[in-house]
CSV table of C-alpha atoms and ligand atoms in Angstrom, one decimal:
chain,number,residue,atom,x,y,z
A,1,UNK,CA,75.8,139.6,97.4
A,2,UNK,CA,79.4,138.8,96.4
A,3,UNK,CA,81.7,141.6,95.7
A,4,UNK,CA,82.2,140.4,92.3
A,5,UNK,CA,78.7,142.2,91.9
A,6,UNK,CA,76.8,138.7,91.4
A,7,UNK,CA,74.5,138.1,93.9
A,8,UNK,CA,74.0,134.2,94.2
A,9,UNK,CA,71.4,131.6,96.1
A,10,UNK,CA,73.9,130.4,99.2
A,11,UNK,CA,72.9,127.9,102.1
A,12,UNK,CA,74.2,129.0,105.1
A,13,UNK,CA,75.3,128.5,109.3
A,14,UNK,CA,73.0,131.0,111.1
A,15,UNK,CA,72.2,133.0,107.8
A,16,UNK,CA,75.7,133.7,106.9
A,17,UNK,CA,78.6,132.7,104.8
A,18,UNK,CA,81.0,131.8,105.8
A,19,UNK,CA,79.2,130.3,108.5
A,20,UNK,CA,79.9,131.7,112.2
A,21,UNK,CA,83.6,131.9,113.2
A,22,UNK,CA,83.9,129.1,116.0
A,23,UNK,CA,87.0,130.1,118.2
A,24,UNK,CA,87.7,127.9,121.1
A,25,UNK,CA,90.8,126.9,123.4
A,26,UNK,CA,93.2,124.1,123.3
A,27,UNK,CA,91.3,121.2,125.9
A,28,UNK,CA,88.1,123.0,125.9
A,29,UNK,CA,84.6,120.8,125.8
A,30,UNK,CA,83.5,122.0,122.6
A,31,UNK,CA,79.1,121.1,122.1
A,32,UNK,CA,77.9,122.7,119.1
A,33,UNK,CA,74.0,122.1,118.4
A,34,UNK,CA,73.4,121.6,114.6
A,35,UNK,CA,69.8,122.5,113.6
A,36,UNK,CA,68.4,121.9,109.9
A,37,UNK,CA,65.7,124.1,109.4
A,38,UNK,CA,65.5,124.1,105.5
A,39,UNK,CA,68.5,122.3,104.1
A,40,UNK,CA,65.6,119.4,102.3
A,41,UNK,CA,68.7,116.7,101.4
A,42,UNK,CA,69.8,116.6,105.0
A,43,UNK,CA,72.9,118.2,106.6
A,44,UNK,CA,75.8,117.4,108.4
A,45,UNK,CA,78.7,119.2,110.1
A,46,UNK,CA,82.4,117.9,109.8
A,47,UNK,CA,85.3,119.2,111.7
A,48,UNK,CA,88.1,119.4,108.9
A,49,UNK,CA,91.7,118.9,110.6
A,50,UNK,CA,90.5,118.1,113.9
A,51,UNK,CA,91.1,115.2,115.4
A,52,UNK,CA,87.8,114.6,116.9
A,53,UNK,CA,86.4,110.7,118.1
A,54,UNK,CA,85.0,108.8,115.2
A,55,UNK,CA,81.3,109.6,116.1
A,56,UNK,CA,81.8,113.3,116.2
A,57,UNK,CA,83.3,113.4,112.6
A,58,UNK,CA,79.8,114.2,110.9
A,59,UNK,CA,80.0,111.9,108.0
A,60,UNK,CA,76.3,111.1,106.9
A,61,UNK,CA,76.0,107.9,106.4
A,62,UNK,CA,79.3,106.9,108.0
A,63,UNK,CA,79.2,108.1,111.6
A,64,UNK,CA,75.8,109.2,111.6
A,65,UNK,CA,72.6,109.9,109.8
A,66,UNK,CA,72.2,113.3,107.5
A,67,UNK,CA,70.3,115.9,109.8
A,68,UNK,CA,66.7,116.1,107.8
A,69,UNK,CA,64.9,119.6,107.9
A,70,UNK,CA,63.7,119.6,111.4
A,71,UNK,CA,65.7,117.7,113.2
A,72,UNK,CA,68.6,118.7,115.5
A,73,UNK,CA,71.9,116.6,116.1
A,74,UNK,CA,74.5,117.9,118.8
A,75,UNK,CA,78.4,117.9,118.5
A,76,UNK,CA,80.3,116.9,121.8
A,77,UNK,CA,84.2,116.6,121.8
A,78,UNK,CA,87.4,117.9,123.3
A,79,UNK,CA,89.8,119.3,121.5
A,80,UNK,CA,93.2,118.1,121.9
A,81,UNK,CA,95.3,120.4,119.8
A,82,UNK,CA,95.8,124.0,118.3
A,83,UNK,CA,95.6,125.6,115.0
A,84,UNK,CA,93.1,127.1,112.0
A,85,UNK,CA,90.4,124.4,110.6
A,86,UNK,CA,86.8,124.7,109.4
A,87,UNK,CA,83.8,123.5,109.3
A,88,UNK,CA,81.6,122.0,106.6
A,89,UNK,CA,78.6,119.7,105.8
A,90,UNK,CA,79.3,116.3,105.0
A,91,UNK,CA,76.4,115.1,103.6
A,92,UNK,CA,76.5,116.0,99.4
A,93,UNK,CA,79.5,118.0,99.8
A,94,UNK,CA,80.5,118.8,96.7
A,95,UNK,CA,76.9,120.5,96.7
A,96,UNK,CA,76.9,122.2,100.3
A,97,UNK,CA,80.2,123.1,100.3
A,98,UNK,CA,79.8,124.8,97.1
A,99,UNK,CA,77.2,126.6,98.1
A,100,UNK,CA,78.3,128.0,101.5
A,101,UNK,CA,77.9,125.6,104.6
A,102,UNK,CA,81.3,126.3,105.8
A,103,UNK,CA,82.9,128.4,108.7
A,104,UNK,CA,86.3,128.7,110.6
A,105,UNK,CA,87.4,126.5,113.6
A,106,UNK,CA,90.2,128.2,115.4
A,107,UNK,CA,91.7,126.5,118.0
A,108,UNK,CA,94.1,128.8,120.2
A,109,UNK,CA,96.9,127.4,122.1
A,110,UNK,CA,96.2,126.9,125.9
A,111,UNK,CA,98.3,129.8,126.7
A,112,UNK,CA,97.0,132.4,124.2
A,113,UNK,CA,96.7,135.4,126.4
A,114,UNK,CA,95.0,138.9,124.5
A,115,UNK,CA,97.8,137.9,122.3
A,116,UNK,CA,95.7,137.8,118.9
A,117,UNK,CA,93.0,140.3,119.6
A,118,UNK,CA,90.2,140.2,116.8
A,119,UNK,CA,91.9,143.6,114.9
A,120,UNK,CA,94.7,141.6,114.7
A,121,UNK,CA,93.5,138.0,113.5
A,122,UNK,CA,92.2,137.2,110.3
A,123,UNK,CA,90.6,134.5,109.0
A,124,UNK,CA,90.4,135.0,105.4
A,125,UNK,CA,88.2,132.2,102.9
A,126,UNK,CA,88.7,131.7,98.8
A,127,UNK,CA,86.0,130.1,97.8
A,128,UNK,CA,84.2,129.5,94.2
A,129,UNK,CA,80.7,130.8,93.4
A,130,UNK,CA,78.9,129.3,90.7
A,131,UNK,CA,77.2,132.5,89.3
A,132,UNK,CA,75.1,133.3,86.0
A,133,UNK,CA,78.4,134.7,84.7
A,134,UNK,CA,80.3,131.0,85.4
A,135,UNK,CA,82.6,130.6,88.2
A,136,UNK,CA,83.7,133.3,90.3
A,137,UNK,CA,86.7,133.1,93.0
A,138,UNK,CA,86.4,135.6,96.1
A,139,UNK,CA,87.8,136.5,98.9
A,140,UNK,CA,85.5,136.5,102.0
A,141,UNK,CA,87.8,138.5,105.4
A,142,UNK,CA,86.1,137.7,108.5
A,143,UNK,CA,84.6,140.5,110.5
A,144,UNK,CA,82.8,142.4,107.8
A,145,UNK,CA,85.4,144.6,106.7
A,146,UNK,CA,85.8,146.3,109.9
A,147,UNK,CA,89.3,144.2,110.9
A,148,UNK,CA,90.8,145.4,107.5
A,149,UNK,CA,91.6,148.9,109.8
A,150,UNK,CA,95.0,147.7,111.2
A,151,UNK,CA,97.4,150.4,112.8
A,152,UNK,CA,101.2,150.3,112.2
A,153,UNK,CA,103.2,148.1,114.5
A,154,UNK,CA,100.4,145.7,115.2
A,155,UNK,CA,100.9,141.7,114.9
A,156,UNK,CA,99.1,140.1,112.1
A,157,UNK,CA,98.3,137.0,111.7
A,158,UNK,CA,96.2,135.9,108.3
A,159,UNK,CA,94.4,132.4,108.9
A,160,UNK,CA,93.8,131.5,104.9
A,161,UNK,CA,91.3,128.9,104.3
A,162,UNK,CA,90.8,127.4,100.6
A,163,UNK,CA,86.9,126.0,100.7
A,164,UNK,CA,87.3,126.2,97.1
A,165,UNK,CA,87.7,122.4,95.3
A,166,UNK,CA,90.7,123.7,92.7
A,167,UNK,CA,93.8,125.0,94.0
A,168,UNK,CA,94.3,128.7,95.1
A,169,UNK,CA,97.4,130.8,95.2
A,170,UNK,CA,97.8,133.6,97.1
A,171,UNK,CA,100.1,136.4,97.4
A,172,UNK,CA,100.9,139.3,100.5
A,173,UNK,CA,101.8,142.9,98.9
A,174,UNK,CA,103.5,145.3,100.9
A,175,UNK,CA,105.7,143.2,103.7
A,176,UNK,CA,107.5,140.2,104.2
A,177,UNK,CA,105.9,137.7,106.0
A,178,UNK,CA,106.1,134.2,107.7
A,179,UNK,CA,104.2,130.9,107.0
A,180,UNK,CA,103.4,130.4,110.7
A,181,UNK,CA,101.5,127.0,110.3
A,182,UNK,CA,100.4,125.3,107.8
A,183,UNK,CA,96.6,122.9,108.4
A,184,UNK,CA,96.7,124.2,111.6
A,185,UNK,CA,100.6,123.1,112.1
A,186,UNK,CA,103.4,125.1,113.5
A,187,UNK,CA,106.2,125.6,110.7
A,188,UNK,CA,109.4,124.9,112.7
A,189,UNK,CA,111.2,128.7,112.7
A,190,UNK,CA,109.3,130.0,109.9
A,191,UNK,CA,111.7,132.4,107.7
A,192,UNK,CA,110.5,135.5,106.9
A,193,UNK,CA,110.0,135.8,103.0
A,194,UNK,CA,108.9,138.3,100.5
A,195,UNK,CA,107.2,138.5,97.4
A,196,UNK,CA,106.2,134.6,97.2
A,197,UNK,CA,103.5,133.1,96.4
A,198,UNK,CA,101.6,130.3,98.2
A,199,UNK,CA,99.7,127.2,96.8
A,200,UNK,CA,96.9,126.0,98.7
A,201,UNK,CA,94.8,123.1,97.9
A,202,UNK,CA,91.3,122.5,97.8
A,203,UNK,CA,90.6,122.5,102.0
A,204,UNK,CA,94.1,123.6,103.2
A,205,UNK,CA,95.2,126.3,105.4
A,206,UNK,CA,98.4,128.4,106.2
A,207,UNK,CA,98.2,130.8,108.4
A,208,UNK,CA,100.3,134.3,108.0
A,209,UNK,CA,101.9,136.5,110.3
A,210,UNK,CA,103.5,139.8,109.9
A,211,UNK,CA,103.9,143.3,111.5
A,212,UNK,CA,102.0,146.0,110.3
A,213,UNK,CA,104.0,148.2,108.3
A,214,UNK,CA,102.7,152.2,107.8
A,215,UNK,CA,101.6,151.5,104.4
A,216,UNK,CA,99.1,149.3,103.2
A,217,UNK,CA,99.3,145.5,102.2
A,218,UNK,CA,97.5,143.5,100.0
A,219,UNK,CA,96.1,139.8,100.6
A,220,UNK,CA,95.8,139.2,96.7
A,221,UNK,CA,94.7,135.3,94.2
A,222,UNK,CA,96.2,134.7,91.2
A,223,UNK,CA,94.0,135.6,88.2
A,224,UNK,CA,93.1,138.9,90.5
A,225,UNK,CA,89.1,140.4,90.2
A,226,UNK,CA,86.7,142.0,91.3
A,227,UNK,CA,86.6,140.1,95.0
A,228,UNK,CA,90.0,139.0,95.0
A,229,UNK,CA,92.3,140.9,97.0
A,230,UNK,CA,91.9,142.4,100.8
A,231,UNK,CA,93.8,145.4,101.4
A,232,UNK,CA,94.9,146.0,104.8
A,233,UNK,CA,95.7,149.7,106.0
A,234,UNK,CA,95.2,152.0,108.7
A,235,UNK,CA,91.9,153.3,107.6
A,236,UNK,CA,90.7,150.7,105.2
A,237,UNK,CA,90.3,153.0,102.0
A,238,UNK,CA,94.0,152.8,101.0
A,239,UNK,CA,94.9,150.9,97.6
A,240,UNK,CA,97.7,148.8,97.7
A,241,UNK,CA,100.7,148.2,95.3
A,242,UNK,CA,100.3,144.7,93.7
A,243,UNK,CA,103.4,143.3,92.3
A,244,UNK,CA,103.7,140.3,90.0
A,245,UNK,CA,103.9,137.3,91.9
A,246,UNK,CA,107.2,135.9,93.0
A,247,UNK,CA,108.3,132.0,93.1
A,248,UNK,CA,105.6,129.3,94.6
A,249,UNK,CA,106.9,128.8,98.6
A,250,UNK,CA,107.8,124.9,99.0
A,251,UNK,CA,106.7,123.7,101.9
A,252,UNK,CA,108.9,120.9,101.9
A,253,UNK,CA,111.7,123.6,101.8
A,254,UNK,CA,110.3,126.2,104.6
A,255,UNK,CA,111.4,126.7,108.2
A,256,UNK,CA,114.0,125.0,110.1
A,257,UNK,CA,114.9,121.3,109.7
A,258,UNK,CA,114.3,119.2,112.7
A,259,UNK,CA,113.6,115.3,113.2
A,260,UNK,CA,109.6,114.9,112.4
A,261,UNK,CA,108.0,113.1,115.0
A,262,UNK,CA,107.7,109.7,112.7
A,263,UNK,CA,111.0,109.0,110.3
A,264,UNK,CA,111.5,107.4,107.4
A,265,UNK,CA,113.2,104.3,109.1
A,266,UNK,CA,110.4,103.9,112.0
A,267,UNK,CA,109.1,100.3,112.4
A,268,UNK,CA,105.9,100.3,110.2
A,269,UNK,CA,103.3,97.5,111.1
A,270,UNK,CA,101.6,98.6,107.9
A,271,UNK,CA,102.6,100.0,104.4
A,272,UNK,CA,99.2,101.2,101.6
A,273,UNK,CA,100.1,102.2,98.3
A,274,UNK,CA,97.4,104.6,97.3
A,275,UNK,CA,97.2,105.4,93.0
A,276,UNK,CA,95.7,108.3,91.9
A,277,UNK,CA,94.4,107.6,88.1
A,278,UNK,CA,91.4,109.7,85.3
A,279,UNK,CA,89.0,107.2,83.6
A,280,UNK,CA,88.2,109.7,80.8
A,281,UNK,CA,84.5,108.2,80.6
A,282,UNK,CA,82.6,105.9,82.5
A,283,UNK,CA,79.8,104.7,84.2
A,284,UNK,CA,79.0,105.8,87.5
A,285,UNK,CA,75.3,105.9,89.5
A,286,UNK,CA,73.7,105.9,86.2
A,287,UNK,CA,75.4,108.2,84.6
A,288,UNK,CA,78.3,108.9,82.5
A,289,UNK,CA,81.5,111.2,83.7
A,290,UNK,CA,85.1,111.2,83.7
A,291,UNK,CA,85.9,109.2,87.1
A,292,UNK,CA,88.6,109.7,89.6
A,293,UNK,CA,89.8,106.1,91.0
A,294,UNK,CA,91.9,104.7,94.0
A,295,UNK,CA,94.0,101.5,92.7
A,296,UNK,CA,92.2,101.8,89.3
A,297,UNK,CA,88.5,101.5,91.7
A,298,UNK,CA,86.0,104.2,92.4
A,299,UNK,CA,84.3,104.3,95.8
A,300,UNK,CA,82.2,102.0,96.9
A,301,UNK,CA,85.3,99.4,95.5
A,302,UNK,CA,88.4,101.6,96.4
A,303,UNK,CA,90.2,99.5,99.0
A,304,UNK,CA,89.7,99.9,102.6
A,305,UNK,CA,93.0,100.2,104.5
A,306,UNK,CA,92.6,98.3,107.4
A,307,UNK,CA,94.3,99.3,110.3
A,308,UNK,CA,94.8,98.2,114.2
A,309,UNK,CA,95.3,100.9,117.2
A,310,UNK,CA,98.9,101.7,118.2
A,311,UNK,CA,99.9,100.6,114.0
A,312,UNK,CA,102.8,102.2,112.8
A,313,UNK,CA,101.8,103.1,108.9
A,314,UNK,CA,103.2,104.5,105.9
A,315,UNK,CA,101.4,105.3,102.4
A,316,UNK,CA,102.5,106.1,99.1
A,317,UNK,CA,100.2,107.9,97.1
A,318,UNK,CA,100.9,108.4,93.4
A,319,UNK,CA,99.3,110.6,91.3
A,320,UNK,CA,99.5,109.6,87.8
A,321,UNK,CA,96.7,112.2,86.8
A,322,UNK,CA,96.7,115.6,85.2
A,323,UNK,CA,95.0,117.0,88.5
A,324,UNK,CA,95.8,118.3,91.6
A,325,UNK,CA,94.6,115.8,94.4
A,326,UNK,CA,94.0,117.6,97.8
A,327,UNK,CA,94.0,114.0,99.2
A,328,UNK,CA,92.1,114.5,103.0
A,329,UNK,CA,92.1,111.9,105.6
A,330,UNK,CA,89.6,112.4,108.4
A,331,UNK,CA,90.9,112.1,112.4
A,332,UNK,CA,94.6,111.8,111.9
A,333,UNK,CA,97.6,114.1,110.6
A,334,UNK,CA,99.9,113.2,108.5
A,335,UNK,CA,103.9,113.6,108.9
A,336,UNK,CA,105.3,113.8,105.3
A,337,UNK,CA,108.5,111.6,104.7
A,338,UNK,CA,109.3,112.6,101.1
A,339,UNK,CA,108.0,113.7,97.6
A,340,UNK,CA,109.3,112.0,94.9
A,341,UNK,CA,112.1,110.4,96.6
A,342,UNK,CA,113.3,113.1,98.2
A,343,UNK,CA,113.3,113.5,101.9
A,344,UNK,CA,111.7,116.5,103.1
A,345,UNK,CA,114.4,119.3,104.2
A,346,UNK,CA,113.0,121.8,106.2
A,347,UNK,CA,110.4,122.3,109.1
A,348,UNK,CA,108.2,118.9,109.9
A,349,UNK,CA,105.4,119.1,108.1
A,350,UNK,CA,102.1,117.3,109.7
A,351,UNK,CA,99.2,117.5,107.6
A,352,UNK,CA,95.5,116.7,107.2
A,353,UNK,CA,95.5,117.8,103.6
A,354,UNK,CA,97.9,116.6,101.5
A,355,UNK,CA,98.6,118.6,97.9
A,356,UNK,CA,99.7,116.0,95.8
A,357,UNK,CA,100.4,117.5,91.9
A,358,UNK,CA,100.5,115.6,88.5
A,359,UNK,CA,103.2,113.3,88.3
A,360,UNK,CA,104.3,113.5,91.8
A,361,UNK,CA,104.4,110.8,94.4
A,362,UNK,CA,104.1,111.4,98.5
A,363,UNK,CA,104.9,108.9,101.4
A,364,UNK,CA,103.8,109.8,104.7
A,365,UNK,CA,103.2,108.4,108.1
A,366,UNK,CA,100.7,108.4,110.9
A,367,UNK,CA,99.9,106.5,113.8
A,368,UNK,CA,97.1,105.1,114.1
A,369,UNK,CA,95.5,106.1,117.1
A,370,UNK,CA,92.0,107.1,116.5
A,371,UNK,CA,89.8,104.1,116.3
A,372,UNK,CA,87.0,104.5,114.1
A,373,UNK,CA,86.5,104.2,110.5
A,374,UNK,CA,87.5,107.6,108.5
A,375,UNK,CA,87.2,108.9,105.3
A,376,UNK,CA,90.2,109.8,102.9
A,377,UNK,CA,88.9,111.5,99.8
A,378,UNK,CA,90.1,114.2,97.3
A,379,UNK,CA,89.0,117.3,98.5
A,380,UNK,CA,88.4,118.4,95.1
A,381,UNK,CA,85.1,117.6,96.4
A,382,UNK,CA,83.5,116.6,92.9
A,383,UNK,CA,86.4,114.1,92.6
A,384,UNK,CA,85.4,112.6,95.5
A,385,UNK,CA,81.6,112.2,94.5
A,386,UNK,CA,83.1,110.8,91.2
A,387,UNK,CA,84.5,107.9,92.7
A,388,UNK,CA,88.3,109.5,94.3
A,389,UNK,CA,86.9,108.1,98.4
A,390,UNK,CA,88.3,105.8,100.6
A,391,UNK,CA,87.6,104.4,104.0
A,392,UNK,CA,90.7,103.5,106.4
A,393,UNK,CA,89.4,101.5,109.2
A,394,UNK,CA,90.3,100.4,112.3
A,395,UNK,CA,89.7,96.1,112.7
A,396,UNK,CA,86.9,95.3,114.2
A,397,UNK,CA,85.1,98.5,114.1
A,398,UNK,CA,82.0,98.2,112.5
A,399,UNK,CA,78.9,101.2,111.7
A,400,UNK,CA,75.3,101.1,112.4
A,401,UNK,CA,74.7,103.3,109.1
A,402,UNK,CA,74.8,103.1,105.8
A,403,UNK,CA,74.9,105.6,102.7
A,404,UNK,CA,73.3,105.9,99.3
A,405,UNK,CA,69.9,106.1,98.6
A,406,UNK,CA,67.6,103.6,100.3
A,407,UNK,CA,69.0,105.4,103.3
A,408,UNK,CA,69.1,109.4,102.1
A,409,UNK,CA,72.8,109.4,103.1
A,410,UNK,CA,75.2,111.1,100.8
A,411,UNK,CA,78.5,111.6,102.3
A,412,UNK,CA,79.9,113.3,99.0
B,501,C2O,CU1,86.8,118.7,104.5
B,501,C2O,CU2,85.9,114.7,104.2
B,501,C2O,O1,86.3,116.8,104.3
B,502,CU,CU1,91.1,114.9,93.0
């Protein structure tokens, strides 16, 4: 049941959604046993923003085989940094996503003492229903209402989580607040701000933080209904004042300038030039759709940037759509150079999820140091099954599986 009043038919991660919240500590063994009892199609589970080895990255038909009803698969990996990520299938994603097999990965830092106890720490979803009334946007809090009761004076910290394909933007009612990370990211002396808004892409995260104040606040989405806003209060029946939403937070802007840890003069080995274009009809799997292409190809003839470990690389991606392109690349993070020629100016920015607009054009960096071959896809996740998917690839690494349908595999 949503609390727009639909009910809908959901697949779900132990018979919720979203799934359960997995929280687990910087250099921790993480095993997580995946079971399929009904899911027919197969199902995977891929750890978005986390750095994981190549054959823990849950891609079906990529770095292993979808998980048929019946069968178990089990997860093994050590994480190696901090932050908010998720969880999702990879095998038909832009189905299973859609319809709920998702859940939170929170990685706390090594030295998180009772710091961010569970009244204070929030992990709040948007996500998109498809309901008999169309599309329907809510707002799912972790911990079944209960850590919506927040007293006065108390830390805060919001993890949001878009598992929606479009773009989300969110606004806080009620107290200024700080971008604290963004995909999982520290924000370099985060600012406090009030009253603006924040865009968040298709699979991106910031996470919040603010003190309690003695009234109540309001986690509210643009277009606000039924389901769409969270009030926070000290006994979690308040209603909160919603003020018109403010100017759209830059992240390019935000926090304190330092050095990021790749600049714009490094030594690349490598340079990729990645353009985003619409073909308004045409023929894809048998079928006819509007297509989203890499260099003018949609997957399986979008290029494959090849790569060798220890490779300094930058890539420019171009948009020349009218879309939004959450643009995701598995394994590695990203540390943003520019948008549209100009250099970024305030905290570092290192991203697994990059929001690149219409018209705009992104170069960032990475080292390669994860061999392994990876997807980078729109995270507009039906963008991705309509061709927007690319593999970069590490020489000489080679996989034992294979997608499409000889083999069931269906990594979008
Ligand atoms: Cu969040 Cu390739 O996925
Ligand atoms: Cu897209």
């Amino acid at each position: 049941d949503l609390p727009s009043g639909h009910t809908v038919e959901a697949w779900t991660f132990n018979g919720q959604v979203p799934g359960p919240q997995l929280v687990v500590r910087e250099g921790d063994l993480v095993e997580v046993e995946l079971v399929n009892r009904d899911i027919g199609p197969g199902v995977t589970v891929h750890w978005h923003g986390v750095d994981v080895p190549n054959a823990e990255d849950g891609v079906a038909g990529l770095t292993q085989n979808a998980v048929m009803p019946g069968e178990t698969h089990t997860y093994r990996f050590v994480v190696n940094e901090t932050g908010s990520h998720w969880y999702h299938s990879h095998q038909l994603s832009s189905v299973q996503v859609a319809k709920g097999l998702f859940g939170a990965f929170i990685i706390l830092p090594e030295e998180a003492g009772e710091t961010f106890g569970p009244a204070a720490d929030i992990t709040v979803f948007s996500h998109d229903w498809e309901t008999a009334d169309g599309m329907r946007t809510v707002l799912h809090g972790s911990g079944d209402g209960r850590d919506r009761i927040i007293p006065p004076g108390a830390e805060v910290r919001l993890r949001l989580v878009n598992s929606a394909s479009h773009t989300k933007i969110f606004s806080l009612h009620g107290t200024p607040f700080r971008v604290s990370a963004i995909d999982g990211w520290d924000i370099n002396e985060p600012e406090p701000v009030s009253g603006m808004r924040l865009k968040i892409g298709g699979g991106g995260r910031y996470d919040v933080t603010f003190t309690m104040p003695d009234h109540p606040v309001a986690l509210a989405l643009d277009g606000r209904k039924p389901g769409t806003v969270i009030v926070f209060g000290k006994d979690g029946r308040e209603a909160a004042d919603i003020r018109p939403g403010g100017p759209i937070l830059d992240p390019l802007e935000y926090g304190a300038y330092a050095p990021a840890p790749i600049g714009p003069d490094a030594a690349f080995d490598r340079t990729f030039l990645m353009v985003l274009d619409q073909i308004y009809l045409g023929h894809y799997n048998g079928k006819t759709n509007t297509l989203w292409a890499i260099n003018g190809e949609v997957f399986p003839r979008t290029p494959t940037f090849v790569v060798s470990e220890g490779d300094v690389v930058k890539t420019r991606i171009v948009n020349r759509t009218f879309s939004d392109h959450p643009m995701h690349l598995h394994g590695h993070h990203v540390v943003v150079l520019s948008r549209n020629g100009k250099p970024y100016r305030g905290s570092p920015l290192v991203l697994d999820t990059l929001l690149v607009e219409p018209g705009e054009t992104w170069e960032v960096a990475l080292i390669a140091d994860n061999p392994g071959i990876w997807m980078d896809h729109c995270h507009i996740l039906d963008h991705a099954a309509w061709g927007m998917s690319m593999h970069l690839a590490y020489a000489n690494v080679t996989t034992p599986y294979m997608a499409g349908d000889v083999t069931g595999n269906h990594p979008e």
